[in-house]
Coordinates of C-alpha atoms in Angstrom, one line a residue:
X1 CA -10.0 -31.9 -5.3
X2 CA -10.4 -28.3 -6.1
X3 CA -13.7 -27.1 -6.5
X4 CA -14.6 -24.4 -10.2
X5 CA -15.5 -21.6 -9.2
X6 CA -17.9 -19.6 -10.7
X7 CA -16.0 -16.9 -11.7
X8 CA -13.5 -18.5 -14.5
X9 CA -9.7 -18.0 -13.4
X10 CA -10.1 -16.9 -9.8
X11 CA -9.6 -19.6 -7.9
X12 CA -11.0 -19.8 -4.2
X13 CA -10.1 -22.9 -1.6
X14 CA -12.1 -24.2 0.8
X15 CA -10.9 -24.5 4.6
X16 CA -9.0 -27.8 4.3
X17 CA -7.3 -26.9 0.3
X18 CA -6.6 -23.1 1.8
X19 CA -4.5 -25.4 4.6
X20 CA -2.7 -27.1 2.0
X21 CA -1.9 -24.0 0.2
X22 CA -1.0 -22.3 3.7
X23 CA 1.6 -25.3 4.2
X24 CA 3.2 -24.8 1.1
X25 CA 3.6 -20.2 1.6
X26 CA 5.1 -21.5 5.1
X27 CA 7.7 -24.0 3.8
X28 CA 8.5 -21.2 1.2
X29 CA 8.7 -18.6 3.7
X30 CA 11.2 -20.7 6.4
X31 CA 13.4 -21.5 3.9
X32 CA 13.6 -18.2 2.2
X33 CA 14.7 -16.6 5.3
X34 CA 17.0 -19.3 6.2
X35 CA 18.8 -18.4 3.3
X36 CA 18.5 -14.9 5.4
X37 CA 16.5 -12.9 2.1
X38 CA 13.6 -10.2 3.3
X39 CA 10.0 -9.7 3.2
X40 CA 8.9 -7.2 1.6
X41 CA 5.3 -6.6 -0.1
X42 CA 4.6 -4.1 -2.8
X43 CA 1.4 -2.4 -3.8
X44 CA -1.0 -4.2 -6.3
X45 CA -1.1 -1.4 -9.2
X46 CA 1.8 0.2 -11.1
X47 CA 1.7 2.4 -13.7
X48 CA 0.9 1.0 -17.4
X49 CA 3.8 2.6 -18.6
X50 CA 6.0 1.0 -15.8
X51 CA 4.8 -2.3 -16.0
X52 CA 4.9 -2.2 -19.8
X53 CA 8.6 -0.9 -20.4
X54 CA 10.1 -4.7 -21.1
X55 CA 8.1 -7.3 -22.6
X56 CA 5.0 -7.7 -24.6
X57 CA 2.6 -9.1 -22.8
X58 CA 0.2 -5.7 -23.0
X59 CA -2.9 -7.7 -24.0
X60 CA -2.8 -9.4 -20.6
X61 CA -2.5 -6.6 -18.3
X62 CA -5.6 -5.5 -16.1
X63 CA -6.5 -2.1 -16.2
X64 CA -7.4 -0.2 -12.9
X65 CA -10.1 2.9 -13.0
X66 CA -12.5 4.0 -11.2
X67 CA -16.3 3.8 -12.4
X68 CA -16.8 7.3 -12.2
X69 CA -14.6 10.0 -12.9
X70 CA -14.2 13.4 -11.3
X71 CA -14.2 16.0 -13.6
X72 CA -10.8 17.1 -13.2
X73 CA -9.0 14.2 -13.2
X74 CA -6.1 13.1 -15.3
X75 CA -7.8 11.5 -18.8
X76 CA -7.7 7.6 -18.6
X77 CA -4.5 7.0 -20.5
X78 CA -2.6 9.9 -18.7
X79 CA -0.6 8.2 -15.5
X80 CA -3.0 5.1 -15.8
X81 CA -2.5 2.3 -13.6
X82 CA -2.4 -1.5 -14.0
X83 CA -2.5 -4.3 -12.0
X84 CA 0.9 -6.1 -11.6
X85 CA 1.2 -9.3 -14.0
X86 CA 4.3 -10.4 -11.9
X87 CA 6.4 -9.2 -9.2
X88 CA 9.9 -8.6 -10.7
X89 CA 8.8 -5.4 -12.5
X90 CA 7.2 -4.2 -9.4
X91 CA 10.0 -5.5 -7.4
X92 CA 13.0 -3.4 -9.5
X93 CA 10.4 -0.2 -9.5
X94 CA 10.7 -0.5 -5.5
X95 CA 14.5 -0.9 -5.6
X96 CA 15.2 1.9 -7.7
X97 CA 12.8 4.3 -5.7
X98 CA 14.0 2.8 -1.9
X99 CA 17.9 2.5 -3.1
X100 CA 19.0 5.1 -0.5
X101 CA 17.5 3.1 2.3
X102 CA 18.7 -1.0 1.4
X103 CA 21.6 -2.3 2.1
X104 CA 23.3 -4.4 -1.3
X105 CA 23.1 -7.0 -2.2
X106 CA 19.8 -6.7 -0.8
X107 CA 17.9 -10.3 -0.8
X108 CA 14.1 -10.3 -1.1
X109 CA 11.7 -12.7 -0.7
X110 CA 8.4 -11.6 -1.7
X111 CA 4.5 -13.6 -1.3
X112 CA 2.1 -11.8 -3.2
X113 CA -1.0 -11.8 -5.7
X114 CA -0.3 -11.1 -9.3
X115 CA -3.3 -10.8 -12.2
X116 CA -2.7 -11.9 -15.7
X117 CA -5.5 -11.7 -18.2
X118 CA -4.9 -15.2 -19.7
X119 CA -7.4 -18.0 -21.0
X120 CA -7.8 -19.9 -18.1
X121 CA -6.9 -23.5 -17.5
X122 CA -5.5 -25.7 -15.2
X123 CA -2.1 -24.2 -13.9
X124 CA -2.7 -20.5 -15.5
X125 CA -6.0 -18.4 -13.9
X126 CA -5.8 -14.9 -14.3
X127 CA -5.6 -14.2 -10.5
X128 CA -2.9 -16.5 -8.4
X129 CA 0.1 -15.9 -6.1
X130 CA 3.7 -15.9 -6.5
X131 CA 6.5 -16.5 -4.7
X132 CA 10.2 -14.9 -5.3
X133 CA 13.1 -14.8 -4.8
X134 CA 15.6 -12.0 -5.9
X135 CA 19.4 -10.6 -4.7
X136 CA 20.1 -7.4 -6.5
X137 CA 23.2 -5.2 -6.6
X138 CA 24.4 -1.6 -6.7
X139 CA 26.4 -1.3 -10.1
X140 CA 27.2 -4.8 -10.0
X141 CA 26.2 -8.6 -9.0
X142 CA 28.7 -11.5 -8.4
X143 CA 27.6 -14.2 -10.6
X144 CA 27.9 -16.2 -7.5
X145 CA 24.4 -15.6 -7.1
X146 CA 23.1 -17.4 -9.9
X147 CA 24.3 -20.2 -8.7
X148 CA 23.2 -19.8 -5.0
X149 CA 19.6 -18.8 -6.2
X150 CA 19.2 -22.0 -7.8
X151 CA 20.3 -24.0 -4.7
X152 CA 17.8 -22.0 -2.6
X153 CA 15.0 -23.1 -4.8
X154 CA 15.9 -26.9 -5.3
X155 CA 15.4 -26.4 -1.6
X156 CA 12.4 -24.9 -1.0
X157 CA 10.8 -26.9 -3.8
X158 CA 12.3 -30.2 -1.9
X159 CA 10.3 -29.3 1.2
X160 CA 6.8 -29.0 -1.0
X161 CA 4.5 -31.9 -1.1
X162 CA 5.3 -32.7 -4.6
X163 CA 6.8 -35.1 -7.5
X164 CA 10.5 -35.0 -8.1
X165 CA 11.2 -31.6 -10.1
X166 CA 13.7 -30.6 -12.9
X167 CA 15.0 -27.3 -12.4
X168 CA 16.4 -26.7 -16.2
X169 CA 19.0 -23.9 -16.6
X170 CA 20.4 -21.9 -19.6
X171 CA 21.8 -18.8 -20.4
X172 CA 21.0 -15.8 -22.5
X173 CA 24.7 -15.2 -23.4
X174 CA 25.2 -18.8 -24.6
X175 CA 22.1 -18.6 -26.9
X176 CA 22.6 -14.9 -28.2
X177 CA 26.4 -15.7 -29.1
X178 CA 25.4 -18.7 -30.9
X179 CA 22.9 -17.0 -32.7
X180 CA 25.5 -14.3 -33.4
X181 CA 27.9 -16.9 -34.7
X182 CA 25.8 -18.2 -36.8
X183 CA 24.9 -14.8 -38.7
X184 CA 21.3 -14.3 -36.8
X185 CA 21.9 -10.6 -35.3
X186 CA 18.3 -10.5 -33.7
X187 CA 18.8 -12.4 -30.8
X188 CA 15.9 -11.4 -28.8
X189 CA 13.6 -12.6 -31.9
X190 CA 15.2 -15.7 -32.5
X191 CA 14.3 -16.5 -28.4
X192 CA 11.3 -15.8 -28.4
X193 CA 10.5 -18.6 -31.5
X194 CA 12.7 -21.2 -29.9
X195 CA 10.4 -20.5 -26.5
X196 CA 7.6 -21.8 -28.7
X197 CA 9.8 -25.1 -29.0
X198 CA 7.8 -26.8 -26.5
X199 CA 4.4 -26.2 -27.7
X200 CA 4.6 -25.9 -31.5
X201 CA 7.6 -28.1 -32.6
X202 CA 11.0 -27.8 -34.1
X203 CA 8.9 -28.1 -37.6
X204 CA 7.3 -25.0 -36.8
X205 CA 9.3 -23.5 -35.0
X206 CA 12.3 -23.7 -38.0
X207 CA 9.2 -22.1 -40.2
X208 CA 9.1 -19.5 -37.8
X209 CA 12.8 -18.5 -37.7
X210 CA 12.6 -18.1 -41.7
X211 CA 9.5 -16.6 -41.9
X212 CA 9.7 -13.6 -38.7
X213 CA 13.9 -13.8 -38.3
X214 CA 15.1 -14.4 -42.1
X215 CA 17.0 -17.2 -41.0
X216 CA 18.2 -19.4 -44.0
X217 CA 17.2 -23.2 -43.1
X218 CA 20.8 -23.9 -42.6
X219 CA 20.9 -21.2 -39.4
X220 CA 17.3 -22.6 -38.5
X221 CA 18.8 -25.9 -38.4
X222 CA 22.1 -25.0 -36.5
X223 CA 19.5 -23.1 -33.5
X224 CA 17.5 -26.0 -33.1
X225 CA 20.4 -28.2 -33.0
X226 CA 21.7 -25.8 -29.9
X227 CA 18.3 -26.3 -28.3
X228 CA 18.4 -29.9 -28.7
X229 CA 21.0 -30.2 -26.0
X230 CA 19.7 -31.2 -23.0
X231 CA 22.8 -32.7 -20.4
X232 CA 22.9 -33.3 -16.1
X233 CA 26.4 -32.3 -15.7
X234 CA 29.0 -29.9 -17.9
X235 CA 29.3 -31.7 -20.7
X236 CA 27.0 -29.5 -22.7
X237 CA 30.3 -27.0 -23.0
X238 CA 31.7 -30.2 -25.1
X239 CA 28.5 -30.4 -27.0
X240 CA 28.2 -26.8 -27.8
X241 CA 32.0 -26.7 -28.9
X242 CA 31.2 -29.7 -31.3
X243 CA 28.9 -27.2 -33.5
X244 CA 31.7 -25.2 -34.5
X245 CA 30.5 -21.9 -33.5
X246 CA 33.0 -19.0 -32.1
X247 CA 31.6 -16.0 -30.1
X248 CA 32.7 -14.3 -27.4
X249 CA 29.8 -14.0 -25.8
X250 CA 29.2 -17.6 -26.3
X251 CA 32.2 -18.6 -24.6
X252 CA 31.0 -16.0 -21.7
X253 CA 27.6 -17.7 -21.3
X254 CA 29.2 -21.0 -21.8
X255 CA 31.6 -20.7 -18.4
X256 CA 28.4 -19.1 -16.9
X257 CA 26.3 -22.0 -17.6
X258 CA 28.6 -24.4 -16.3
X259 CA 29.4 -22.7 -12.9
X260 CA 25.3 -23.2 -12.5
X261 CA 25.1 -26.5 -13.6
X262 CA 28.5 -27.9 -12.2
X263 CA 27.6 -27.0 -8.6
X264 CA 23.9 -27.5 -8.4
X265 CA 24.5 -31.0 -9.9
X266 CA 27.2 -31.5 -7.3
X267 CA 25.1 -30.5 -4.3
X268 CA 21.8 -31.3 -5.9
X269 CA 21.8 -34.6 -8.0
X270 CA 19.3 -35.3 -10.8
X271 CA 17.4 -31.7 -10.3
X272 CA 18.8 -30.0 -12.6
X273 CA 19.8 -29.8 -16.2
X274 CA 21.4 -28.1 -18.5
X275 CA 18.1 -27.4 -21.3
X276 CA 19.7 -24.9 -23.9
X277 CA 16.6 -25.3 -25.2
X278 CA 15.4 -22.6 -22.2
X279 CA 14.6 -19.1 -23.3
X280 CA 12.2 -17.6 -21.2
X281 CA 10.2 -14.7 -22.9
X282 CA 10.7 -11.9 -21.0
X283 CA 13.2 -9.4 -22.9
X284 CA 14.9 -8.1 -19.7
X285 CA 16.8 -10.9 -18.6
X286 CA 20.3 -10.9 -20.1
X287 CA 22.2 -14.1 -17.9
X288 CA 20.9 -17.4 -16.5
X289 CA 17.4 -18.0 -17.0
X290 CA 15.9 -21.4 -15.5
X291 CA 12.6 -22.9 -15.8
X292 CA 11.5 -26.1 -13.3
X293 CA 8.8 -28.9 -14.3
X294 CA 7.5 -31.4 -12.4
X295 CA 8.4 -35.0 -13.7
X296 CA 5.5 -37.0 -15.1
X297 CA 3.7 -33.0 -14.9
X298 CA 5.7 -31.7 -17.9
X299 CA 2.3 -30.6 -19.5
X300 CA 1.6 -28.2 -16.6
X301 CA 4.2 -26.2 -17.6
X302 CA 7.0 -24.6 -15.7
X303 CA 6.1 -24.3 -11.8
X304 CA 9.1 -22.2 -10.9
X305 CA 10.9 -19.7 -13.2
X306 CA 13.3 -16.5 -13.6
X307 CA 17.0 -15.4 -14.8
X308 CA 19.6 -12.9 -14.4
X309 CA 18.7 -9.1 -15.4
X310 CA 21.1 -6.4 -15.5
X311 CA 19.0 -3.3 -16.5
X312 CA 15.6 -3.7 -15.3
X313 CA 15.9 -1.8 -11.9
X314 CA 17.7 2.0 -13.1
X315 CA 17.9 5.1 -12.6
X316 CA 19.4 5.8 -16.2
X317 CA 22.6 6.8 -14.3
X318 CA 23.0 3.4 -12.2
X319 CA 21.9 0.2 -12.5
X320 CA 20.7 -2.7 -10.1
X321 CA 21.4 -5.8 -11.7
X322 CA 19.9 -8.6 -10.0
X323 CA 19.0 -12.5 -10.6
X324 CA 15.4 -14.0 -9.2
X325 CA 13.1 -17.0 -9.1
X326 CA 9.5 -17.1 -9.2
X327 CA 7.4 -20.1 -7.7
X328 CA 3.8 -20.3 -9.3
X329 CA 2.2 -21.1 -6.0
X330 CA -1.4 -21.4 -7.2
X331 CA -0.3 -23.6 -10.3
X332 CA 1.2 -25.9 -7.8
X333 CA -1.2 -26.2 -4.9
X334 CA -3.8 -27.0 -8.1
X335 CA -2.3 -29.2 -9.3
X336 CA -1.1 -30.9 -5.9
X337 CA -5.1 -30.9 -4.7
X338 CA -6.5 -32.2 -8.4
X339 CA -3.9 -34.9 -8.3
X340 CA -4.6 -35.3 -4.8
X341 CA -1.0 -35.7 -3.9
X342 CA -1.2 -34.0 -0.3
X343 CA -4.4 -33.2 2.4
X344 CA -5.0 -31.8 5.3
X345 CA -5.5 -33.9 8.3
X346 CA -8.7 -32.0 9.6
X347 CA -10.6 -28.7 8.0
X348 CA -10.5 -26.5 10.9
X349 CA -7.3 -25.0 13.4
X350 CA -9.2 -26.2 16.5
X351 CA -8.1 -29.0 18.7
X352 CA -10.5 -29.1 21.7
X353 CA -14.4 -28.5 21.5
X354 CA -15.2 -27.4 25.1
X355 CA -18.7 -28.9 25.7
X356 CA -21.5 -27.6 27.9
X357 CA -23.8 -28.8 30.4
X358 CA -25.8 -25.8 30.9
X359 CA -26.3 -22.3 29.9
X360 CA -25.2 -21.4 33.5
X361 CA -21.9 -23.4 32.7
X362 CA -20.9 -21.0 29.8
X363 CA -18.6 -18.7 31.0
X364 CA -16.7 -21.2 33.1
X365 CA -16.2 -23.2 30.0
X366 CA -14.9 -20.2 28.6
X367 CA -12.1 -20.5 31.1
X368 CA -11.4 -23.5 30.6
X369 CA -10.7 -22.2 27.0
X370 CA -8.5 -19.2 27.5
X371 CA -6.1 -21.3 29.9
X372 CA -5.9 -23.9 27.0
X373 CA -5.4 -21.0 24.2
X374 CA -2.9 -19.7 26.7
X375 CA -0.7 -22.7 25.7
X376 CA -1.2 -22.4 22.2
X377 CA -3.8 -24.9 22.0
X378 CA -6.8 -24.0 19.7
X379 CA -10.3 -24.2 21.3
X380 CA -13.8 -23.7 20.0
X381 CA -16.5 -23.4 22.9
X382 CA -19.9 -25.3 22.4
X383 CA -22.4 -22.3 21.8
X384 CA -25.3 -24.5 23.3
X385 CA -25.9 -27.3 25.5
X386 CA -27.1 -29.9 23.8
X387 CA -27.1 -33.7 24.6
X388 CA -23.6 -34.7 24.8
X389 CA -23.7 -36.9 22.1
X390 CA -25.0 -34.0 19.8
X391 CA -21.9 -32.5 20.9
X392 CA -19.4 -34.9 20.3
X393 CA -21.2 -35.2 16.7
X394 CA -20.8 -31.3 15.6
X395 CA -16.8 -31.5 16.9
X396 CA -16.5 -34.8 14.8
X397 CA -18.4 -32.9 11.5
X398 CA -15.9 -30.3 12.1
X399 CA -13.0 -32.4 12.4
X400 CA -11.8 -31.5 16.6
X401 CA -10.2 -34.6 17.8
X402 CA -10.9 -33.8 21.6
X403 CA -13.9 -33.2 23.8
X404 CA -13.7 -31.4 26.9
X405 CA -15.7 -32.1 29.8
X406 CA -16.1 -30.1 32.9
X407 CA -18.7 -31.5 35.9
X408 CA -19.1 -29.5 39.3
X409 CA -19.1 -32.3 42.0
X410 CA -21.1 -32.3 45.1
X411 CA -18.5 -30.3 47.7
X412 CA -17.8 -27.8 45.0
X413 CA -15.2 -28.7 43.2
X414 CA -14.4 -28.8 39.6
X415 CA -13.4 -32.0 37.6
X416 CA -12.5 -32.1 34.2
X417 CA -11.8 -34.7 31.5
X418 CA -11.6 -34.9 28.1
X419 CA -12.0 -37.5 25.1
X420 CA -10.6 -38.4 22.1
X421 CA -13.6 -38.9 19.9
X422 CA -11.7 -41.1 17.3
X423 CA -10.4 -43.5 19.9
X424 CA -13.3 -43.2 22.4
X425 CA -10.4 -43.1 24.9
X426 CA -11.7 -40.0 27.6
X427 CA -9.3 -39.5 30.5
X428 CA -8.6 -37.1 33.8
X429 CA -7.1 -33.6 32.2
X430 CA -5.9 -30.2 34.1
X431 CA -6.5 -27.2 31.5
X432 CA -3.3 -25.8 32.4
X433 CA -1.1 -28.5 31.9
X434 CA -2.6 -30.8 29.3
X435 CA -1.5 -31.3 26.0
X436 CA -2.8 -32.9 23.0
X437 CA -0.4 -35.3 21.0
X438 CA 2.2 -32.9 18.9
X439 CA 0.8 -34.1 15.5
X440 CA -3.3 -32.9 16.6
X441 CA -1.9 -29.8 17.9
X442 CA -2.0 -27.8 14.2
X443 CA -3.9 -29.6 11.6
X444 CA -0.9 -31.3 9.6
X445 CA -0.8 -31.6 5.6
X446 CA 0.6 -35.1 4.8
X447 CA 0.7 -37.4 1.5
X448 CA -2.7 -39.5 1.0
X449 CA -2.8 -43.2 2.7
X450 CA -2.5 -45.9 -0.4
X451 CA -4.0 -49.1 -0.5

């Protein structure tokens, strides 16, 4: 399980929950570019005013300054800089300045740390990593991509040792040509109460249209009724329909929705739904927006989130539109260590502790390491030659399955042999041809045994 650490919301592993963690940025990373998107990384500060220009979420942005001050320096709120809370905002800055050099749709993966100055708890500390996803265009998008995007996560998320995951769609259209319909012209306001659905209740949240929106408790009533609908194929269109509201822009977000939902359910059954009850807080996205929970985890929150933006990335003369998904990797490898759902098989890389039988012996065991690293084969070298038993009881502390054994016979000659110390089995070996069994090469992250 995950240890506290002492300094409240930055989380540290130790060597064998930093292997879990690894497993799960590797999964994300293979199927990410198997779906042929790019690497790219992005610097850890942007400008406030950057960072700032959608969304309020001001209170939880980290400063950056330096202690001290030269004298004629810029004043502190002059071009002050921030450390990035996500990495779309970061992400549409780069496109935008770099647009002359990518090629569009440009896909981009992107594994990074982000800082958000929130109350911590498990599955939100104020420093953790993300992982996205985003395809952005030059003028224009294909909706296509919605679509795809989603697909892409369901499988990434389906290689993670995890529970079986919701990936729960909706669509910013839909909801603000509903709203529309219904008389409610601030759409952006009437989201960001229904995203409190989850945590305060439809009571409160209908209190909260009235009081902040002016919504009469009939139009309250008619926007929770649209968030009530929760389906895992199309029929939500039917659903919607049955409200008796008419909007163009519903009708849009409607079509959208279903082009989402009718193909992920189609390639992808039971992982995702149709949740008009999705907002997402965010003001820039404008399209799909999709949250993901882990079932039986609901509490924890959504682990993997994001939506279509069409303005976000511009140079006030173009835009970039673009649709992305964000993985919360720390919240999940939490969660996946305090629920122990996944381990590592041993704490350290190495496979082979290369013992000693003297000082003088040393350096030769040192070759008997390189030819084994020359295969790919990880090997720690005993640092002093201790009673072989000692030996074999430091490489079994530190988790190396094998012990290697070199002894200079009479005539000269070298033999060598080497032992599993979990089987006791020790056998003849040539360091430039053995190999350990596939599964001890790499330490290996695999689900508990249960009784």
């Amino acid at each position: 399980m995950a240890r506290t650490t002492s300094l409240s919301g930055f989380p540290e592993w130790l060597p064998e929950e930093r292997i879990v963690e690894q497993h799960v940025l590797d999964e994300l990373r293979r199927t990410f570019e198997l779906h042929g998107f790019s690497s790219i990384e992005t610097r850890a500060v942007e400008t406030v005013e950057q960072l700032l220009r959608k969304g309020e979420i001001d209170k939880e942005v980290y400063g950056v300054s330096r202690l001290q001050q030269d004298e004629d320096e810029k004043s502190p709120k002059e071009g002050a800089l921030a450390l990035h809370f996500d990495l779309t905002v970061p992400f549409a800055r780069y496109v935008v300045e770099n647009n002359g050099y990518l090629t569009f749709p440009f896909r981009r993966y992107q594994i990074q740390k982000v800082w958000r100055g929130e109350r911590p708890q498990e599955g939100r500390a104020r420093e953790f990593t993300q992982a996205d996803i985003d395809v952005v265009g030059d003028g224009t998008l294909a909706f296509r991509y919605d679509v795809e995007l989603a697909l892409v996560m369901i499988e990434a998320l389906s290689r993670l040792p995890i529970p079986p995951f919701v990936l729960r769609v909706n669509n910013r259209k839909l909801a603000e040509g509903f709203y529309r319909g219904i008389g409610l012209d601030d759409a952006p306001a009437v989201l960001r109460e229904i995203d409190k659905l989850e945590k305060i209740g439809r009571d409160a949240v209908i209190a909260n249209l009235q009081a902040n929106v002016g919504a009469t408790a009939e139009q309250a009533a008619s926007a929770l009724d649209l968030a009530s609908i929760r389906t895992e194929d199309t029929s939500f269109v039917k659903q919607v329909r049955a409200l008796g509201v008419s909007n163009d822009l519903l009708e849009e977000g409607l079509t959208e929705l279903a082009e989402v939902v009718g193909e992920a359910a189609r390639r992808a059954p039971g992982k995702v739904n149709a949740d008009l009850s999705i907002a997402r807080g965010l003001d820039y996205y404008t399209g799909t927006v999709y949250e993901t929970v882990l079932v039986g985890h609901e509490q924890l929150g959504s682990v993997c989130s994001g939506g279509r933006y069409e303005s976000l990335a511009t140079t006030g003369k173009k835009n970039f539109p673009g649709v992305g998904l964000s993985i919360g990797v720390t919240r999940l490898v939490t969660r996946i260590l305090s629920q122990n759902m996944a381990k590592a098989s041993r704490a350290v890389p190495s496979a082979v502790l290369v013992a000693l039988n003297d000082d003088e012996s040393w350096s030769a065991a040192q070759d008997v390491a390189g030819q084994l690293r020359a295969r790919g084969i990880a090997t720690e070298v005993a640092a002093s030659p201790q009673k072989f038993g000692k030996q074999i009881r430091y490489a079994e502390r530190r988790g190396i399955p094998f012990v290697w054994f070199s002894t200079v016979q009479e005539d000269g000659t070298v033999t060598h042999e080497v032992k599993d110390i979990r089987s006791g089995e020790q056998v003849t070996a040539d360091p430039t041809a053995w190999q350990p069994p596939h599964e001890d090469l790499h330490p290996t992250v695999e689900a508990p045994e249960t009784a």
